[in-house]
Amino acid sequence: TAYTDNPDRVVETLQELKALGFSTELDDFGAGYASYENLSVVPYDVIKFDKSLIDQIENEKGKRILSDLIAMAKDFGMTTIAEGVETQVQMELLKEMKIDGIQGYYYSRPLPQNEFESFIESR
């Protein structure tokens, strides 16, 4: 919503943060206010694709759309991450699309710190 309210200020602030060495991420792309225009103007390093796009990956149109979005983001030099991955089929399709990162219940539900540490140590 900040971009919608004052796009010039958002771009300026993110450019300043990048100049200081910070990485910028666009979260929940494919839902809400994250738009294609936003991608062409705002200097993001990482794009996280919303679960709503991942949920459509098993139908041909959804698969094509997400594949093209991943390729476009990579052409822009962005790291790509899929949110809300819940099935092995989704995970395998995303790997075929050369997504950079996958997160979701397929791997684990959110865990408290002590359970997370045990989970990592057991792998």
PDB file of C-alpha atoms in Angstrom:
ATOM      1  CA  THR A   1       0.000   0.000   0.000  1.00  0.00           C
ATOM      2  CA  ALA A   2       2.921   2.368   0.605  1.00  0.00           C
ATOM      3  CA  TYR A   3       3.824   2.118  -3.083  1.00  0.00           C
ATOM      4  CA  THR A   4       0.256   2.913  -4.102  1.00  0.00           C
ATOM      5  CA  ASP A   5       0.127   5.942  -1.784  1.00  0.00           C
ATOM      6  CA  ASN A   6       3.550   7.402  -2.673  1.00  0.00           C
ATOM      7  CA  PRO A   7       5.460   5.442  -5.335  1.00  0.00           C
ATOM      8  CA  ASP A   8       8.256   7.977  -5.787  1.00  0.00           C
ATOM      9  CA  ARG A   9       9.065   8.005  -2.078  1.00  0.00           C
ATOM     10  CA  VAL A  10       9.067   4.197  -1.899  1.00  0.00           C
ATOM     11  CA  VAL A  11      11.474   3.906  -4.838  1.00  0.00           C
ATOM     12  CA  GLU A  12      13.719   6.618  -3.394  1.00  0.00           C
ATOM     13  CA  THR A  13      13.789   4.975   0.054  1.00  0.00           C
ATOM     14  CA  LEU A  14      14.548   1.534  -1.361  1.00  0.00           C
ATOM     15  CA  GLN A  15      17.343   2.939  -3.513  1.00  0.00           C
ATOM     16  CA  GLU A  16      18.827   4.587  -0.412  1.00  0.00           C
ATOM     17  CA  LEU A  17      18.615   1.308   1.517  1.00  0.00           C
ATOM     18  CA  LYS A  18      20.264  -0.600  -1.342  1.00  0.00           C
ATOM     19  CA  ALA A  19      23.071   1.998  -1.433  1.00  0.00           C
ATOM     20  CA  LEU A  20      23.655   1.212   2.259  1.00  0.00           C
ATOM     21  CA  GLY A  21      23.964  -2.508   1.457  1.00  0.00           C
ATOM     22  CA  PHE A  22      20.461  -3.703   2.329  1.00  0.00           C
ATOM     23  CA  SER A  23      18.619  -6.244   0.224  1.00  0.00           C
ATOM     24  CA  THR A  24      15.049  -5.490  -0.872  1.00  0.00           C
ATOM     25  CA  GLU A  25      12.250  -8.035  -1.174  1.00  0.00           C
ATOM     26  CA  LEU A  26       8.792  -8.007  -2.688  1.00  0.00           C
ATOM     27  CA  ASP A  27       6.614 -10.294  -0.591  1.00  0.00           C
ATOM     28  CA  ASP A  28       3.318 -11.917  -1.647  1.00  0.00           C
ATOM     29  CA  PHE A  29       3.699 -11.164  -5.369  1.00  0.00           C
ATOM     30  CA  GLY A  30       0.501 -12.230  -7.087  1.00  0.00           C
ATOM     31  CA  ALA A  31      -1.788 -10.987  -4.315  1.00  0.00           C
ATOM     32  CA  GLY A  32      -2.979  -7.593  -3.151  1.00  0.00           C
ATOM     33  CA  TYR A  33      -0.980  -4.532  -4.203  1.00  0.00           C
ATOM     34  CA  ALA A  34       2.049  -6.278  -5.739  1.00  0.00           C
ATOM     35  CA  SER A  35       1.722  -5.490  -9.458  1.00  0.00           C
ATOM     36  CA  TYR A  36       3.682  -5.838 -12.687  1.00  0.00           C
ATOM     37  CA  GLU A  37       4.242  -2.073 -12.747  1.00  0.00           C
ATOM     38  CA  ASN A  38       5.843  -2.376  -9.344  1.00  0.00           C
ATOM     39  CA  LEU A  39       8.416  -4.829 -10.768  1.00  0.00           C
ATOM     40  CA  SER A  40       9.507  -2.473 -13.516  1.00  0.00           C
ATOM     41  CA  VAL A  41      10.043   0.518 -11.243  1.00  0.00           C
ATOM     42  CA  VAL A  42      11.046  -0.656  -7.771  1.00  0.00           C
ATOM     43  CA  PRO A  43      14.598  -2.012  -7.244  1.00  0.00           C
ATOM     44  CA  TYR A  44      13.899  -5.422  -5.685  1.00  0.00           C
ATOM     45  CA  ASP A  45      16.544  -8.086  -5.118  1.00  0.00           C
ATOM     46  CA  VAL A  46      14.120 -10.872  -4.168  1.00  0.00           C
ATOM     47  CA  ILE A  47      10.590 -11.682  -5.266  1.00  0.00           C
ATOM     48  CA  LYS A  48       8.453 -14.036  -3.189  1.00  0.00           C
ATOM     49  CA  PHE A  49       5.549 -15.544  -5.119  1.00  0.00           C
ATOM     50  CA  ASP A  50       2.318 -15.731  -3.154  1.00  0.00           C
ATOM     51  CA  LYS A  51       0.704 -19.038  -2.261  1.00  0.00           C
ATOM     52  CA  SER A  52      -2.240 -18.121  -4.502  1.00  0.00           C
ATOM     53  CA  LEU A  53       0.063 -18.522  -7.543  1.00  0.00           C
ATOM     54  CA  ILE A  54       1.562 -21.746  -6.182  1.00  0.00           C
ATOM     55  CA  ASP A  55      -1.928 -23.207  -5.678  1.00  0.00           C
ATOM     56  CA  GLN A  56      -2.533 -22.868  -9.451  1.00  0.00           C
ATOM     57  CA  ILE A  57       0.707 -24.553 -10.534  1.00  0.00           C
ATOM     58  CA  GLU A  58      -0.887 -27.936 -11.238  1.00  0.00           C
ATOM     59  CA  ASN A  59      -3.124 -26.583 -14.003  1.00  0.00           C
ATOM     60  CA  GLU A  60      -1.586 -25.717 -17.358  1.00  0.00           C
ATOM     61  CA  LYS A  61      -2.410 -21.986 -17.323  1.00  0.00           C
ATOM     62  CA  GLY A  62      -1.225 -21.542 -13.752  1.00  0.00           C
ATOM     63  CA  LYS A  63       1.976 -23.430 -14.493  1.00  0.00           C
ATOM     64  CA  ARG A  64       2.679 -21.290 -17.572  1.00  0.00           C
ATOM     65  CA  ILE A  65       2.004 -18.011 -15.760  1.00  0.00           C
ATOM     66  CA  LEU A  66       4.277 -18.858 -12.856  1.00  0.00           C
ATOM     67  CA  SER A  67       7.012 -20.216 -15.121  1.00  0.00           C
ATOM     68  CA  ASP A  68       6.978 -16.994 -17.158  1.00  0.00           C
ATOM     69  CA  LEU A  69       6.988 -14.845 -13.985  1.00  0.00           C
ATOM     70  CA  ILE A  70       9.987 -16.743 -12.611  1.00  0.00           C
ATOM     71  CA  ALA A  71      11.863 -16.326 -15.903  1.00  0.00           C
ATOM     72  CA  MET A  72      11.032 -12.616 -16.023  1.00  0.00           C
ATOM     73  CA  ALA A  73      12.171 -12.051 -12.427  1.00  0.00           C
ATOM     74  CA  LYS A  74      15.431 -13.871 -13.146  1.00  0.00           C
ATOM     75  CA  ASP A  75      15.926 -11.710 -16.262  1.00  0.00           C
ATOM     76  CA  PHE A  76      15.629  -8.703 -13.926  1.00  0.00           C
ATOM     77  CA  GLY A  77      18.341 -10.225 -11.715  1.00  0.00           C
ATOM     78  CA  MET A  78      16.004 -11.131  -8.856  1.00  0.00           C
ATOM     79  CA  THR A  79      16.190 -14.139  -6.577  1.00  0.00           C
ATOM     80  CA  THR A  80      12.909 -16.088  -6.742  1.00  0.00           C
ATOM     81  CA  ILE A  81      11.130 -17.759  -3.819  1.00  0.00           C
ATOM     82  CA  ALA A  82       7.848 -19.701  -3.731  1.00  0.00           C
ATOM     83  CA  GLU A  83       5.658 -19.325  -0.635  1.00  0.00           C
ATOM     84  CA  GLY A  84       3.085 -21.796   0.598  1.00  0.00           C
ATOM     85  CA  VAL A  85       4.372 -24.965  -1.069  1.00  0.00           C
ATOM     86  CA  GLU A  86       2.377 -27.878   0.329  1.00  0.00           C
ATOM     87  CA  THR A  87       2.819 -30.858  -1.992  1.00  0.00           C
ATOM     88  CA  GLN A  88       5.594 -32.852  -3.599  1.00  0.00           C
ATOM     89  CA  VAL A  89       4.114 -32.135  -7.037  1.00  0.00           C
ATOM     90  CA  GLN A  90       4.331 -28.372  -6.405  1.00  0.00           C
ATOM     91  CA  MET A  91       7.900 -28.741  -5.164  1.00  0.00           C
ATOM     92  CA  GLU A  92       8.972 -30.780  -8.203  1.00  0.00           C
ATOM     93  CA  LEU A  93       7.333 -28.393 -10.689  1.00  0.00           C
ATOM     94  CA  LEU A  94       9.014 -25.409  -9.014  1.00  0.00           C
ATOM     95  CA  LYS A  95      12.395 -27.125  -9.170  1.00  0.00           C
ATOM     96  CA  GLU A  96      11.828 -27.757 -12.899  1.00  0.00           C
ATOM     97  CA  MET A  97      11.140 -24.015 -13.251  1.00  0.00           C
ATOM     98  CA  LYS A  98      14.491 -23.331 -11.566  1.00  0.00           C
ATOM     99  CA  ILE A  99      13.007 -21.417  -8.618  1.00  0.00           C
ATOM    100  CA  ASP A 100      15.731 -20.312  -6.194  1.00  0.00           C
ATOM    101  CA  GLY A 101      13.932 -21.069  -2.932  1.00  0.00           C
ATOM    102  CA  ILE A 102      10.907 -22.943  -1.668  1.00  0.00           C
ATOM    103  CA  GLN A 103       9.122 -22.476   1.624  1.00  0.00           C
ATOM    104  CA  GLY A 104       5.975 -24.011   2.993  1.00  0.00           C
ATOM    105  CA  TYR A 105       4.318 -26.798   4.903  1.00  0.00           C
ATOM    106  CA  TYR A 106       5.730 -29.356   2.472  1.00  0.00           C
ATOM    107  CA  TYR A 107       8.968 -29.033   4.420  1.00  0.00           C
ATOM    108  CA  SER A 108       7.635 -28.013   7.828  1.00  0.00           C
ATOM    109  CA  ARG A 109       5.002 -25.981   9.597  1.00  0.00           C
ATOM    110  CA  PRO A 110       6.310 -22.895  11.443  1.00  0.00           C
ATOM    111  CA  LEU A 111       8.199 -24.033  14.538  1.00  0.00           C
ATOM    112  CA  PRO A 112       9.202 -22.473  17.845  1.00  0.00           C
ATOM    113  CA  GLN A 113      12.972 -21.929  18.104  1.00  0.00           C
ATOM    114  CA  ASN A 114      13.732 -25.044  20.181  1.00  0.00           C
ATOM    115  CA  GLU A 115      11.745 -27.303  17.829  1.00  0.00           C
ATOM    116  CA  PHE A 116      13.378 -25.649  14.812  1.00  0.00           C
ATOM    117  CA  GLU A 117      16.842 -26.336  16.213  1.00  0.00           C
ATOM    118  CA  SER A 118      15.937 -29.998  16.799  1.00  0.00           C
ATOM    119  CA  PHE A 119      14.461 -30.209  13.295  1.00  0.00           C
ATOM    120  CA  ILE A 120      17.673 -28.856  11.741  1.00  0.00           C
ATOM    121  CA  GLU A 121      19.920 -31.077  13.849  1.00  0.00           C
ATOM    122  CA  SER A 122      17.922 -34.178  12.829  1.00  0.00           C
ATOM    123  CA  ARG A 123      18.576 -33.552   9.128  1.00  0.00           C
TER     124      ARG A 123
END
